[in-house]
Amino acid sequence: MGNSGGSLTTRSAAGLRGLMESAGFTEVEDGEPPAEGWQVADFAEYGRRSVADLVRETGAPAILVSFLDSDVAFVEAVTPEGGTWEAVLNRDMADDYGIPLDRFPVEAAAREALAWASAAGLTPDEELLHQALTGAAAFAEELSSLLFVALGLSGRS
């Protein structure tokens, strides 16, 4: 069985682990920072509104990636100014699971992801972003790593 948890990455200087636990995330563990000034925490489960609540509380951009048995990754990103975007990675596998892909349009996700990265002070790579959003891989974690590189969080390669 693959990964069914996820990770939350944020630019917040606040103690991420404690904030996540109080926001409803379970089994929170510190992860390796993807870039200077960013924090990562891995988790087992989270509440649906936890990312937006955390961003409101910290005033810092955040991106959450959760996995469905390492086959599919769901991405949700939020900025303090209210910018949000969602995506599903490993779309062919997501389709096999019956996940409605029309809820995750690639072009809208790409446009909003570029805006999110810029608002977060990152330098995104549009071509890599498109590859991450449309690519296929044996494990969704591979596409998640590519996504982080594409967003400018290059330490996640």
Coordinates of N, CA, C and O in Angstrom, one line a residue:
M1 N 0.8 -1.2 0.0 CA 0.0 0.0 0.0 C 0.9 1.2 0.0 O 1.9 1.3 0.7
G2 N 0.5 2.3 -0.7 CA 1.3 3.5 -0.9 C 0.9 4.5 0.2 O 0.2 4.3 1.1
N3 N 1.4 5.7 -0.1 CA 1.2 6.8 0.8 C -0.2 7.4 0.7 O -0.7 7.6 -0.4
S4 N -0.9 7.5 1.8 CA -2.2 8.1 1.8 C -2.3 9.3 2.7 O -3.3 9.8 3.0
G5 N -1.1 9.8 3.1 CA -1.1 11.1 3.9 C -0.8 12.2 3.0 O -1.2 12.3 1.9
G6 N 0.1 13.1 3.5 CA 0.4 14.3 2.7 C 1.4 15.2 3.4 O 2.0 14.8 4.4
S7 N 1.6 16.3 2.8 CA 2.5 17.3 3.4 C 1.9 18.7 3.2 O 1.2 19.0 2.2
L8 N 2.3 19.6 4.1 CA 1.9 21.0 4.0 C 3.2 21.8 4.0 O 4.1 21.6 4.8
T9 N 3.3 22.7 3.0 CA 4.5 23.5 2.9 C 4.1 25.0 3.0 O 3.1 25.4 2.4
T10 N 4.8 25.7 3.9 CA 4.4 27.1 4.1 C 5.6 28.0 4.3 O 6.7 27.5 4.7
R11 N 5.5 29.3 4.0 CA 6.5 30.2 4.3 C 6.4 30.8 5.7 O 7.3 31.6 6.1
S12 N 5.5 30.4 6.5 CA 5.3 30.9 7.8 C 6.5 30.6 8.7 O 7.1 29.6 8.7
A13 N 6.8 31.6 9.6 CA 7.9 31.5 10.6 C 7.3 30.9 11.9 O 8.1 30.5 12.8
A14 N 6.0 30.7 12.0 CA 5.4 30.2 13.2 C 5.7 28.7 13.3 O 6.0 28.1 12.3
G15 N 5.5 28.2 14.5 CA 5.7 26.7 14.7 C 4.6 26.0 14.0 O 3.5 25.8 14.4
L16 N 5.0 25.4 12.8 CA 4.0 24.8 11.9 C 3.3 23.6 12.5 O 2.1 23.4 12.4
R17 N 4.1 22.7 13.2 CA 3.6 21.5 13.7 C 2.4 21.7 14.7 O 1.3 21.2 14.6
G18 N 2.6 22.6 15.6 CA 1.6 23.0 16.6 C 0.3 23.6 16.0 O -0.8 23.2 16.3
L19 N 0.6 24.5 15.0 CA -0.6 25.1 14.3 C -1.4 24.1 13.6 O -2.6 24.1 13.6
M20 N -0.7 23.1 12.9 CA -1.4 22.1 12.1 C -2.2 21.2 13.1 O -3.3 20.9 12.7
E21 N -1.6 20.8 14.2 CA -2.3 19.9 15.1 C -3.6 20.6 15.6 O -4.6 20.0 15.7
S22 N -3.5 21.9 15.9 CA -4.7 22.6 16.4 C -5.7 22.9 15.3 O -6.8 23.1 15.6
A23 N -5.3 22.8 14.0 CA -6.2 23.0 12.9 C -6.8 21.6 12.5 O -7.5 21.6 11.5
G24 N -6.5 20.5 13.2 CA -7.1 19.3 12.8 C -6.3 18.3 12.1 O -6.8 17.2 11.7
F25 N -5.0 18.6 11.8 CA -4.2 17.6 11.1 C -3.8 16.6 12.1 O -3.6 16.9 13.3
T26 N -3.6 15.3 11.7 CA -3.2 14.3 12.6 C -1.8 13.7 12.2 O -1.4 13.8 11.1
E27 N -1.2 13.1 13.2 CA 0.1 12.5 13.1 C 1.1 13.4 12.3 O 1.7 13.0 11.3
V28 N 1.2 14.6 12.8 CA 2.1 15.6 12.2 C 3.5 15.4 12.5 O 3.9 15.2 13.7
E29 N 4.4 15.4 11.5 CA 5.8 15.3 11.7 C 6.6 16.3 10.9 O 6.2 16.6 9.7
D30 N 7.6 16.9 11.4 CA 8.4 17.9 10.7 C 9.0 17.2 9.5 O 9.5 16.1 9.5
G31 N 9.0 17.9 8.3 CA 9.7 17.4 7.1 C 10.9 18.3 6.8 O 11.2 19.3 7.5
E32 N 11.5 17.9 5.7 CA 12.7 18.7 5.3 C 12.3 19.9 4.5 O 11.5 19.9 3.6
P33 N 12.8 21.1 4.9 CA 12.4 22.4 4.2 C 12.8 22.3 2.8 O 13.9 21.9 2.4
P34 N 11.9 22.7 1.9 CA 12.2 22.7 0.4 C 13.0 23.8 0.0 O 13.7 23.7 -1.1
A35 N 13.0 24.9 0.7 CA 13.8 26.1 0.3 C 14.0 27.0 1.5 O 13.2 26.9 2.5
E36 N 14.9 27.9 1.5 CA 15.2 28.8 2.6 C 13.9 29.6 2.9 O 13.3 30.2 2.0
G37 N 13.6 29.6 4.2 CA 12.4 30.4 4.6 C 11.1 29.7 4.6 O 10.1 30.2 4.9
W38 N 11.1 28.4 4.2 CA 9.9 27.6 4.1 C 10.0 26.4 5.1 O 11.1 26.0 5.5
Q39 N 8.8 25.9 5.5 CA 8.7 24.8 6.4 C 7.8 23.7 5.7 O 6.9 24.1 5.0
V40 N 8.1 22.5 6.1 CA 7.2 21.4 5.7 C 6.9 20.5 6.9 O 7.7 20.3 7.7
A41 N 5.7 20.1 6.9 CA 5.2 19.1 7.9 C 4.4 18.0 7.1 O 3.6 18.3 6.3
D42 N 4.7 16.8 7.4 CA 4.0 15.6 6.9 C 2.8 15.3 7.8 O 2.9 15.5 9.0
F43 N 1.7 14.7 7.3 CA 0.6 14.4 8.1 C -0.1 13.2 7.6 O 0.1 12.8 6.5
A44 N -1.0 12.6 8.5 CA -1.8 11.5 8.1 C -3.1 11.9 7.5 O -3.5 11.4 6.5
E45 N -3.8 12.8 8.2 CA -5.1 13.3 7.7 C -5.3 14.8 8.1 O -4.6 15.3 9.0
Y46 N -6.2 15.4 7.4 CA -6.5 16.8 7.7 C -8.0 17.1 7.4 O -8.7 16.4 6.7
G47 N -8.4 18.2 8.1 CA -9.8 18.7 7.9 C -9.9 19.5 6.6 O -8.9 20.1 6.2
R48 N -11.0 19.5 5.9 CA -11.2 20.1 4.6 C -10.8 21.6 4.6 O -10.3 22.1 3.7
R49 N -11.1 22.3 5.7 CA -10.9 23.8 5.7 C -9.5 24.1 6.4 O -9.2 25.3 6.6
S50 N -8.7 23.2 6.7 CA -7.5 23.4 7.5 C -6.5 24.3 6.8 O -5.8 25.1 7.4
V51 N -6.3 24.2 5.5 CA -5.3 25.0 4.8 C -5.7 26.4 4.8 O -4.9 27.3 5.1
A52 N -6.9 26.8 4.4 CA -7.3 28.2 4.4 C -7.3 28.7 5.8 O -6.8 29.9 6.0
D53 N -7.7 28.0 6.8 CA -7.6 28.4 8.2 C -6.2 28.7 8.6 O -5.9 29.7 9.3
L54 N -5.3 27.8 8.3 CA -3.9 28.0 8.6 C -3.3 29.2 8.0 O -2.5 30.0 8.6
V55 N -3.6 29.4 6.7 CA -3.1 30.6 6.0 C -3.6 31.9 6.6 O -2.9 32.9 6.8
R56 N -4.9 31.9 7.0 CA -5.5 33.1 7.7 C -4.7 33.3 9.0 O -4.4 34.5 9.4
E57 N -4.5 32.3 9.7 CA -3.8 32.4 11.0 C -2.4 32.9 10.9 O -1.9 33.7 11.7
T58 N -1.6 32.3 9.9 CA -0.2 32.7 9.8 C 0.1 33.9 9.0 O 1.2 34.5 9.1
G59 N -0.8 34.2 8.1 CA -0.6 35.3 7.1 C 0.5 34.9 6.1 O 1.1 35.8 5.5
A60 N 0.7 33.6 5.9 CA 1.7 33.1 4.9 C 1.1 32.2 3.9 O 0.2 31.4 4.2
P61 N 1.7 32.2 2.7 CA 1.2 31.2 1.7 C 1.5 29.8 2.1 O 2.4 29.5 2.8
A62 N 0.6 28.9 1.6 CA 0.8 27.5 1.9 C 0.3 26.6 0.7 O -0.6 27.0 0.0
I63 N 0.9 25.4 0.6 CA 0.5 24.5 -0.4 C 0.4 23.1 0.3 O 1.3 22.7 1.0
L64 N -0.7 22.4 0.1 CA -0.9 21.1 0.7 C -1.0 20.1 -0.5 O -1.6 20.4 -1.5
V65 N -0.3 19.0 -0.3 CA -0.4 17.9 -1.2 C -0.8 16.7 -0.4 O -0.2 16.3 0.6
S66 N -1.9 16.0 -0.8 CA -2.4 14.8 -0.2 C -2.4 13.7 -1.2 O -2.7 13.9 -2.4
F67 N -2.1 12.5 -0.7 CA -2.0 11.4 -1.7 C -3.1 10.3 -1.4 O -3.5 10.1 -0.3
L68 N -3.5 9.7 -2.5 CA -4.4 8.6 -2.5 C -3.6 7.4 -2.9 O -3.4 7.1 -4.1
D69 N -3.1 6.7 -1.9 CA -2.4 5.4 -2.1 C -1.2 5.6 -3.1 O -0.9 4.7 -3.8
S70 N -0.5 6.7 -3.1 CA 0.6 7.0 -4.0 C 0.2 7.0 -5.4 O 1.1 7.2 -6.3
D71 N -1.1 6.8 -5.8 CA -1.5 6.8 -7.2 C -1.9 8.2 -7.7 O -1.7 8.5 -8.8
V72 N -2.5 9.0 -6.8 CA -3.0 10.3 -7.2 C -2.6 11.3 -6.1 O -2.6 10.9 -4.9
A73 N -2.4 12.5 -6.5 CA -2.1 13.6 -5.5 C -3.1 14.7 -5.7 O -3.4 15.1 -6.9
F74 N -3.7 15.2 -4.7 CA -4.5 16.3 -4.7 C -3.7 17.5 -4.1 O -3.1 17.4 -3.1
V75 N -3.8 18.6 -4.8 CA -3.1 19.8 -4.4 C -4.0 21.0 -4.1 O -5.0 21.2 -4.9
E76 N -3.8 21.7 -3.0 CA -4.5 22.9 -2.7 C -3.5 23.9 -2.2 O -2.7 23.6 -1.3
A77 N -3.6 25.1 -2.8 CA -2.7 26.2 -2.4 C -3.5 27.4 -2.1 O -4.5 27.7 -2.8
V78 N -3.0 28.2 -1.1 CA -3.8 29.4 -0.7 C -2.7 30.5 -0.4 O -1.7 30.2 0.2
T79 N -3.1 31.7 -0.7 CA -2.3 32.9 -0.3 C -3.0 33.7 0.7 O -4.3 33.6 0.8
P80 N -2.4 34.5 1.5 CA -3.1 35.3 2.5 C -4.0 36.3 1.9 O -5.0 36.7 2.5
E81 N -3.8 36.7 0.6 CA -4.6 37.6 -0.1 C -5.9 36.9 -0.6 O -6.8 37.6 -1.2
G82 N -6.0 35.6 -0.5 CA -7.2 34.9 -0.9 C -7.0 34.1 -2.2 O -8.0 33.5 -2.7
G83 N -5.9 34.2 -2.8 CA -5.7 33.4 -4.0 C -5.6 31.9 -3.7 O -4.9 31.5 -2.8
T84 N -6.4 31.2 -4.5 CA -6.4 29.7 -4.2 C -6.3 29.0 -5.6 O -6.7 29.5 -6.6
W85 N -5.8 27.8 -5.5 CA -5.9 26.9 -6.7 C -5.9 25.4 -6.2 O -5.4 25.1 -5.1
E86 N -6.4 24.6 -7.1 CA -6.4 23.2 -6.8 C -6.0 22.4 -8.1 O -6.3 22.9 -9.2
A87 N -5.5 21.2 -7.9 CA -5.1 20.4 -9.0 C -5.1 19.0 -8.5 O -5.1 18.7 -7.4
V88 N -5.2 18.1 -9.5 CA -5.0 16.7 -9.3 C -3.8 16.2 -10.1 O -3.7 16.6 -11.3
L89 N -2.9 15.5 -9.5 CA -1.7 15.0 -10.3 C -1.9 13.5 -10.6 O -2.4 12.8 -9.7
N90 N -1.3 13.1 -11.7 CA -1.5 11.7 -12.2 C -2.9 11.5 -12.7 O -3.6 10.6 -12.2
R91 N -3.3 12.3 -13.6 CA -4.7 12.4 -14.1 C -5.2 11.1 -14.7 O -6.4 10.8 -14.4
D92 N -4.4 10.4 -15.4 CA -4.9 9.1 -15.9 C -5.3 8.1 -14.8 O -6.3 7.5 -14.9
M93 N -4.5 8.1 -13.8 CA -4.8 7.2 -12.6 C -6.0 7.8 -11.9 O -6.9 7.0 -11.4
A94 N -6.1 9.1 -11.8 CA -7.3 9.7 -11.1 C -8.5 9.3 -11.9 O -9.6 9.0 -11.3
D95 N -8.5 9.3 -13.2 CA -9.6 8.9 -14.0 C -10.0 7.5 -13.8 O -11.1 7.1 -13.7
D96 N -9.0 6.6 -13.6 CA -9.2 5.2 -13.3 C -9.9 5.1 -12.0 O -10.7 4.1 -11.8
Y97 N -9.7 6.0 -11.0 CA -10.4 6.0 -9.7 C -11.8 6.6 -9.8 O -12.5 6.5 -8.8
G98 N -12.1 7.1 -11.0 CA -13.4 7.8 -11.1 C -13.5 9.2 -10.6 O -14.6 9.7 -10.4
I99 N -12.3 9.8 -10.4 CA -12.3 11.2 -9.9 C -12.7 12.1 -11.1 O -12.1 12.0 -12.2
P100 N -13.6 13.0 -10.9 CA -14.1 13.8 -12.0 C -13.0 14.9 -12.4 O -12.9 15.9 -11.7
L101 N -12.3 14.6 -13.4 CA -11.2 15.5 -13.9 C -11.7 16.9 -14.3 O -10.9 17.8 -14.2
D102 N -13.0 17.0 -14.6 CA -13.5 18.3 -15.0 C -13.5 19.3 -13.8 O -13.6 20.5 -14.0
R103 N -13.4 18.8 -12.6 CA -13.3 19.6 -11.4 C -11.9 20.2 -11.2 O -11.7 21.1 -10.4
F104 N -11.0 19.7 -12.0 CA -9.6 20.1 -11.9 C -9.0 20.5 -13.3 O -8.1 19.8 -13.8
P105 N -9.5 21.6 -13.9 CA -9.1 22.0 -15.2 C -7.6 22.4 -15.2 O -7.2 23.2 -14.3
V106 N -6.8 21.8 -16.1 CA -5.4 22.1 -16.1 C -5.0 23.5 -16.4 O -4.2 24.1 -15.7
E107 N -5.6 24.1 -17.3 CA -5.2 25.5 -17.7 C -5.5 26.5 -16.6 O -4.7 27.4 -16.3
A108 N -6.7 26.3 -15.9 CA -7.0 27.2 -14.8 C -6.0 27.0 -13.6 O -5.5 27.9 -13.0
A109 N -5.7 25.7 -13.4 CA -4.7 25.4 -12.3 C -3.3 26.0 -12.6 O -2.7 26.6 -11.7
A110 N -2.9 25.9 -13.9 CA -1.6 26.4 -14.3 C -1.6 27.9 -14.1 O -0.6 28.4 -13.5
R111 N -2.6 28.6 -14.5 CA -2.7 30.0 -14.4 C -2.6 30.5 -13.0 O -1.9 31.4 -12.6
E112 N -3.4 29.8 -12.1 CA -3.5 30.2 -10.7 C -2.2 29.8 -10.0 O -1.8 30.5 -9.0
A113 N -1.6 28.7 -10.4 CA -0.4 28.2 -9.7 C 0.7 29.2 -10.0 O 1.5 29.5 -9.1
L114 N 0.8 29.7 -11.2 CA 1.8 30.7 -11.5 C 1.6 32.0 -10.7 O 2.6 32.6 -10.2
A115 N 0.4 32.4 -10.5 CA 0.0 33.6 -9.7 C 0.4 33.3 -8.2 O 0.9 34.2 -7.6
W116 N 0.0 32.1 -7.8 CA 0.3 31.7 -6.4 C 1.8 31.8 -6.1 O 2.3 32.4 -5.1
A117 N 2.6 31.2 -7.0 CA 4.1 31.2 -6.9 C 4.6 32.6 -6.8 O 5.5 32.9 -6.0
S118 N 4.2 33.4 -7.7 CA 4.7 34.8 -7.8 C 4.3 35.5 -6.5 O 5.1 36.2 -5.9
A119 N 3.1 35.4 -6.0 CA 2.6 36.0 -4.8 C 3.4 35.5 -3.6 O 3.6 36.2 -2.6
A120 N 3.9 34.2 -3.7 CA 4.7 33.6 -2.6 C 6.2 34.0 -2.7 O 7.0 33.5 -1.9
G121 N 6.5 34.8 -3.7 CA 7.9 35.3 -3.8 C 8.8 34.2 -4.5 O 10.0 34.3 -4.3
L122 N 8.2 33.3 -5.2 CA 8.9 32.3 -5.9 C 9.0 32.6 -7.4 O 8.3 33.4 -7.9
T123 N 9.9 31.9 -8.1 CA 10.1 32.1 -9.5 C 9.7 30.7 -10.2 O 10.5 29.8 -10.2
P124 N 8.5 30.7 -10.7 CA 8.0 29.4 -11.3 C 8.5 29.2 -12.7 O 8.9 30.1 -13.4
D125 N 8.4 27.9 -13.1 CA 8.8 27.5 -14.5 C 7.5 27.0 -15.1 O 7.1 25.9 -14.8
E126 N 7.0 27.7 -16.1 CA 5.7 27.4 -16.7 C 5.7 26.0 -17.4 O 4.8 25.3 -17.3
E127 N 6.8 25.7 -18.1 CA 6.9 24.5 -18.8 C 6.9 23.3 -17.9 O 6.2 22.3 -18.1
L128 N 7.7 23.4 -16.8 CA 7.7 22.3 -15.8 C 6.4 22.2 -15.1 O 5.9 21.0 -14.8
L129 N 5.7 23.3 -14.9 CA 4.4 23.3 -14.2 C 3.4 22.5 -15.1 O 2.7 21.6 -14.6
H130 N 3.4 22.7 -16.3 CA 2.5 22.0 -17.2 C 2.8 20.5 -17.2 O 1.9 19.7 -17.2
Q131 N 4.1 20.2 -17.2 CA 4.5 18.8 -17.2 C 4.0 18.1 -15.9 O 3.5 17.0 -15.9
A132 N 4.1 18.8 -14.8 CA 3.6 18.2 -13.5 C 2.1 18.1 -13.5 O 1.6 17.1 -13.0
L133 N 1.4 19.0 -14.0 CA -0.1 19.0 -14.0 C -0.7 18.0 -15.0 O -1.8 17.6 -14.8
T134 N 0.1 17.6 -16.0 CA -0.5 16.7 -17.0 C 0.3 15.4 -17.1 O -0.2 14.5 -17.8
G135 N 1.4 15.3 -16.4 CA 2.2 14.1 -16.6 C 1.6 12.8 -15.9 O 0.6 12.9 -15.2
A136 N 2.2 11.7 -16.2 CA 1.9 10.4 -15.6 C 3.2 9.9 -15.0 O 4.3 10.0 -15.5
A137 N 3.0 9.2 -13.9 CA 4.1 8.6 -13.2 C 3.7 7.3 -12.4 O 2.5 7.2 -12.1
A138 N 4.6 6.5 -12.1 CA 4.3 5.3 -11.3 C 3.8 5.7 -9.9 O 2.9 5.0 -9.4
F139 N 4.4 6.7 -9.4 CA 4.0 7.2 -8.1 C 3.7 8.7 -8.1 O 4.5 9.5 -8.7
A140 N 2.6 9.1 -7.6 CA 2.2 10.5 -7.6 C 3.2 11.4 -6.9 O 3.3 12.6 -7.2
E141 N 4.0 10.9 -6.0 CA 5.0 11.7 -5.3 C 6.1 12.2 -6.3 O 6.6 13.3 -6.1
E142 N 6.3 11.5 -7.4 CA 7.2 12.0 -8.4 C 6.7 13.2 -9.1 O 7.5 14.2 -9.3
L143 N 5.4 13.3 -9.4 CA 4.8 14.5 -9.9 C 4.7 15.6 -8.9 O 4.9 16.8 -9.3
S144 N 4.5 15.3 -7.7 CA 4.5 16.3 -6.6 C 5.9 16.9 -6.5 O 6.0 18.2 -6.4
S145 N 6.9 16.2 -6.6 CA 8.3 16.7 -6.5 C 8.5 17.6 -7.7 O 9.1 18.7 -7.6
L146 N 8.1 17.2 -8.9 CA 8.2 18.0 -10.1 C 7.4 19.3 -9.9 O 7.9 20.4 -10.3
L147 N 6.3 19.2 -9.4 CA 5.4 20.4 -9.1 C 6.2 21.4 -8.3 O 6.2 22.6 -8.5
F148 N 6.8 20.9 -7.2 CA 7.5 21.9 -6.3 C 8.7 22.5 -7.0 O 8.9 23.7 -6.8
V149 N 9.4 21.8 -7.8 CA 10.5 22.4 -8.6 C 9.9 23.4 -9.6 O 10.4 24.5 -9.7
A150 N 8.8 23.1 -10.2 CA 8.1 24.0 -11.2 C 7.7 25.3 -10.5 O 7.7 26.4 -11.1
L151 N 7.2 25.2 -9.3 CA 6.8 26.4 -8.5 C 7.9 27.2 -8.0 O 7.7 28.4 -7.6
G152 N 9.1 26.7 -8.1 CA 10.3 27.5 -7.6 C 10.7 27.1 -6.2 O 11.6 27.7 -5.6
L153 N 10.2 26.0 -5.7 CA 10.6 25.4 -4.5 C 11.6 24.3 -4.8 O 11.3 23.1 -4.7
S154 N 12.7 24.7 -5.3 CA 13.7 23.8 -6.0 C 14.3 22.7 -5.1 O 14.8 21.7 -5.6
G155 N 14.2 22.9 -3.8 CA 14.8 21.9 -2.9 C 14.0 20.6 -2.9 O 14.4 19.6 -2.3
R156 N 12.8 20.5 -3.5 CA 12.0 19.3 -3.5 C 12.1 18.4 -4.7 O 11.3 17.6 -5.0
S157 N 13.3 18.5 -5.4 CA 13.4 17.7 -6.6 C 13.7 16.2 -6.2 O 14.0 15.9 -5.2

